[in-house]
C-alpha cells in the first residue's frame, strides 16, 4: 500500500470549485461525468495531498473529516485570512495532544484539519 485518497461528497460544483481551488489553493487534476447531465467526479491536489470530490449519491457520506499534517501552519493561516473569504475565518488552536491545528469546513459539512506537530514538552 502506498497512498490513501479521501472522498468528499459535494452538492454544488461552483461552490466546491470556489472553496477548494480558489480559497484553499488546490489544483484541479481531472474531472469526469458519464454524460452532460451526470454528477461530477473530480480529483484535486495540493503538494502531497490528493482529494476526490464527488456529487455521486452513495460514494460517501457528507460531513466527513480528514487530518493533514504539514509544516508552516502559520503561513497557511495568514494566506487564508488575507483572502477575506466571507464563509470561513479559521483560527489556530493548540490541541491537548501537542499540535497546532487549523480546521476548515467546506460548504457541504466536510472538514479538513491541518495540523503541525509541536516540539515535545
PDB file of C-alpha atoms in Angstrom:
ATOM      1  CA  UNK A   1       0.000   0.000   0.000  1.00  0.00           C
ATOM      2  CA  UNK A   2       1.256   3.452  -0.769  1.00  0.00           C
ATOM      3  CA  UNK A   3      -1.485   6.110  -0.735  1.00  0.00           C
ATOM      4  CA  UNK A   4      -4.892   6.972   0.678  1.00  0.00           C
ATOM      5  CA  UNK A   5      -7.216   9.295  -1.267  1.00  0.00           C
ATOM      6  CA  UNK A   6     -10.211  10.550   0.713  1.00  0.00           C
ATOM      7  CA  UNK A   7     -13.542  11.227  -0.988  1.00  0.00           C
ATOM      8  CA  UNK A   8     -15.709  14.190  -0.026  1.00  0.00           C
ATOM      9  CA  UNK A   9     -19.346  14.420  -1.041  1.00  0.00           C
ATOM     10  CA  UNK A  10     -20.207  17.768  -2.658  1.00  0.00           C
ATOM     11  CA  UNK A  11     -23.551  19.088  -3.893  1.00  0.00           C
ATOM     12  CA  UNK A  12     -22.738  22.245  -5.852  1.00  0.00           C
ATOM     13  CA  UNK A  13     -19.936  22.313  -8.392  1.00  0.00           C
ATOM     14  CA  UNK A  14     -19.348  26.110  -8.423  1.00  0.00           C
ATOM     15  CA  UNK A  15     -19.230  26.234  -4.602  1.00  0.00           C
ATOM     16  CA  UNK A  16     -16.837  23.268  -4.498  1.00  0.00           C
ATOM     17  CA  UNK A  17     -14.509  24.952  -7.013  1.00  0.00           C
ATOM     18  CA  UNK A  18     -14.695  28.250  -5.118  1.00  0.00           C
ATOM     19  CA  UNK A  19     -13.804  26.618  -1.812  1.00  0.00           C
ATOM     20  CA  UNK A  20     -11.181  24.062  -2.824  1.00  0.00           C
ATOM     21  CA  UNK A  21      -9.499  25.716  -5.796  1.00  0.00           C
ATOM     22  CA  UNK A  22      -9.838  29.460  -5.215  1.00  0.00           C
ATOM     23  CA  UNK A  23      -9.855  29.557  -1.391  1.00  0.00           C
ATOM     24  CA  UNK A  24      -7.668  26.604  -0.351  1.00  0.00           C
ATOM     25  CA  UNK A  25      -5.438  26.697  -3.424  1.00  0.00           C
ATOM     26  CA  UNK A  26      -5.866  23.135  -4.664  1.00  0.00           C
ATOM     27  CA  UNK A  27      -5.306  22.351  -8.340  1.00  0.00           C
ATOM     28  CA  UNK A  28      -7.913  20.586 -10.461  1.00  0.00           C
ATOM     29  CA  UNK A  29      -6.192  17.446 -11.783  1.00  0.00           C
ATOM     30  CA  UNK A  30      -9.103  15.993 -13.746  1.00  0.00           C
ATOM     31  CA  UNK A  31     -12.870  15.702 -13.781  1.00  0.00           C
ATOM     32  CA  UNK A  32     -15.306  13.128 -15.136  1.00  0.00           C
ATOM     33  CA  UNK A  33     -19.010  12.840 -15.939  1.00  0.00           C
ATOM     34  CA  UNK A  34     -20.632   9.848 -17.608  1.00  0.00           C
ATOM     35  CA  UNK A  35     -22.659  12.324 -19.680  1.00  0.00           C
ATOM     36  CA  UNK A  36     -23.561  16.032 -19.530  1.00  0.00           C
ATOM     37  CA  UNK A  37     -26.383  15.505 -17.032  1.00  0.00           C
ATOM     38  CA  UNK A  38     -24.442  13.091 -14.801  1.00  0.00           C
ATOM     39  CA  UNK A  39     -22.954  14.033 -11.435  1.00  0.00           C
ATOM     40  CA  UNK A  40     -19.394  15.325 -11.319  1.00  0.00           C
ATOM     41  CA  UNK A  41     -16.410  13.361 -10.011  1.00  0.00           C
ATOM     42  CA  UNK A  42     -13.088  15.207  -9.835  1.00  0.00           C
ATOM     43  CA  UNK A  43      -9.613  15.000  -8.383  1.00  0.00           C
ATOM     44  CA  UNK A  44      -7.862  17.940  -6.748  1.00  0.00           C
ATOM     45  CA  UNK A  45      -4.395  18.115  -5.250  1.00  0.00           C
ATOM     46  CA  UNK A  46      -2.037  20.413  -3.393  1.00  0.00           C
ATOM     47  CA  UNK A  47       1.525  19.346  -2.715  1.00  0.00           C
ATOM     48  CA  UNK A  48       1.270  15.723  -1.499  1.00  0.00           C
ATOM     49  CA  UNK A  49      -2.469  15.840  -0.665  1.00  0.00           C
ATOM     50  CA  UNK A  50      -4.979  14.376  -3.127  1.00  0.00           C
ATOM     51  CA  UNK A  51      -8.758  14.511  -2.606  1.00  0.00           C
ATOM     52  CA  UNK A  52     -11.614  13.242  -4.742  1.00  0.00           C
ATOM     53  CA  UNK A  53     -14.784  15.356  -4.781  1.00  0.00           C
ATOM     54  CA  UNK A  54     -17.944  13.556  -5.828  1.00  0.00           C
ATOM     55  CA  UNK A  55     -21.550  14.509  -6.470  1.00  0.00           C
ATOM     56  CA  UNK A  56     -22.491  10.831  -6.831  1.00  0.00           C
ATOM     57  CA  UNK A  57     -25.063   9.574  -4.351  1.00  0.00           C
ATOM     58  CA  UNK A  58     -23.671   6.629  -2.401  1.00  0.00           C
ATOM     59  CA  UNK A  59     -19.972   7.327  -2.938  1.00  0.00           C
ATOM     60  CA  UNK A  60     -19.569   8.640   0.604  1.00  0.00           C
ATOM     61  CA  UNK A  61     -21.440  10.445   3.341  1.00  0.00           C
ATOM     62  CA  UNK A  62     -21.407  14.225   3.685  1.00  0.00           C
ATOM     63  CA  UNK A  63     -19.749  15.519   6.825  1.00  0.00           C
ATOM     64  CA  UNK A  64     -16.502  13.555   6.533  1.00  0.00           C
ATOM     65  CA  UNK A  65     -13.288  14.720   8.176  1.00  0.00           C
ATOM     66  CA  UNK A  66      -9.604  14.297   7.382  1.00  0.00           C
ATOM     67  CA  UNK A  67      -6.397  15.436   9.064  1.00  0.00           C
ATOM     68  CA  UNK A  68      -3.472  16.757   7.022  1.00  0.00           C
ATOM     69  CA  UNK A  69      -0.046  17.006   8.644  1.00  0.00           C
ATOM     70  CA  UNK A  70       2.002  19.953   7.453  1.00  0.00           C
ATOM     71  CA  UNK A  71       4.779  22.393   8.290  1.00  0.00           C
ATOM     72  CA  UNK A  72       4.239  26.145   8.234  1.00  0.00           C
ATOM     73  CA  UNK A  73       0.690  26.276   9.529  1.00  0.00           C
ATOM     74  CA  UNK A  74       1.060  29.958  10.476  1.00  0.00           C
ATOM     75  CA  UNK A  75       1.721  30.793   6.809  1.00  0.00           C
ATOM     76  CA  UNK A  76      -1.377  28.880   5.690  1.00  0.00           C
ATOM     77  CA  UNK A  77      -3.427  30.666   8.336  1.00  0.00           C
ATOM     78  CA  UNK A  78      -2.240  34.083   7.141  1.00  0.00           C
ATOM     79  CA  UNK A  79      -2.884  33.151   3.490  1.00  0.00           C
ATOM     80  CA  UNK A  80      -6.462  32.078   4.225  1.00  0.00           C
ATOM     81  CA  UNK A  81      -7.282  35.135   6.337  1.00  0.00           C
ATOM     82  CA  UNK A  82      -5.810  37.529   3.749  1.00  0.00           C
ATOM     83  CA  UNK A  83      -8.311  36.287   1.163  1.00  0.00           C
ATOM     84  CA  UNK A  84     -11.254  37.702   3.135  1.00  0.00           C
ATOM     85  CA  UNK A  85     -13.319  34.681   2.112  1.00  0.00           C
ATOM     86  CA  UNK A  86     -16.758  35.516   3.537  1.00  0.00           C
ATOM     87  CA  UNK A  87     -17.633  31.961   4.646  1.00  0.00           C
ATOM     88  CA  UNK A  88     -14.529  30.945   6.595  1.00  0.00           C
ATOM     89  CA  UNK A  89     -12.255  32.649   9.111  1.00  0.00           C
ATOM     90  CA  UNK A  90     -10.333  29.746  10.647  1.00  0.00           C
ATOM     91  CA  UNK A  91      -8.216  30.140  13.731  1.00  0.00           C
ATOM     92  CA  UNK A  92      -5.285  28.167  15.073  1.00  0.00           C
ATOM     93  CA  UNK A  93      -5.689  26.166  18.251  1.00  0.00           C
ATOM     94  CA  UNK A  94      -3.182  24.285  20.367  1.00  0.00           C
ATOM     95  CA  UNK A  95      -4.544  20.775  20.864  1.00  0.00           C
ATOM     96  CA  UNK A  96      -4.066  18.858  24.122  1.00  0.00           C
ATOM     97  CA  UNK A  97      -2.022  16.293  22.148  1.00  0.00           C
ATOM     98  CA  UNK A  98       0.607  18.984  21.429  1.00  0.00           C
ATOM     99  CA  UNK A  99      -0.118  20.162  17.904  1.00  0.00           C
ATOM    100  CA  UNK A 100      -1.188  23.419  16.265  1.00  0.00           C
ATOM    101  CA  UNK A 101      -4.437  22.890  14.386  1.00  0.00           C
ATOM    102  CA  UNK A 102      -6.392  24.868  11.801  1.00  0.00           C
ATOM    103  CA  UNK A 103      -9.775  23.439  10.829  1.00  0.00           C
ATOM    104  CA  UNK A 104     -11.761  24.458   7.748  1.00  0.00           C
ATOM    105  CA  UNK A 105     -15.245  23.225   6.907  1.00  0.00           C
ATOM    106  CA  UNK A 106     -16.384  23.167   3.296  1.00  0.00           C
ATOM    107  CA  UNK A 107     -19.873  24.305   2.201  1.00  0.00           C
ATOM    108  CA  UNK A 108     -21.049  20.667   2.408  1.00  0.00           C
ATOM    109  CA  UNK A 109     -20.021  19.938   6.004  1.00  0.00           C
ATOM    110  CA  UNK A 110     -16.732  18.159   5.264  1.00  0.00           C
ATOM    111  CA  UNK A 111     -13.791  19.156   7.477  1.00  0.00           C
ATOM    112  CA  UNK A 112     -10.070  19.356   6.863  1.00  0.00           C
ATOM    113  CA  UNK A 113      -7.909  19.819   9.930  1.00  0.00           C
ATOM    114  CA  UNK A 114      -4.432  20.973   9.006  1.00  0.00           C
ATOM    115  CA  UNK A 115      -2.032  20.308  11.856  1.00  0.00           C
ATOM    116  CA  UNK A 116       1.593  20.824  12.757  1.00  0.00           C
ATOM    117  CA  UNK A 117       3.246  18.773  15.481  1.00  0.00           C
ATOM    118  CA  UNK A 118       4.875  20.838  18.241  1.00  0.00           C
ATOM    119  CA  UNK A 119       8.161  20.022  19.913  1.00  0.00           C
ATOM    120  CA  UNK A 120       7.701  17.638  22.852  1.00  0.00           C
ATOM    121  CA  UNK A 121       7.262  19.413  26.182  1.00  0.00           C
TER     122      UNK A 121
END
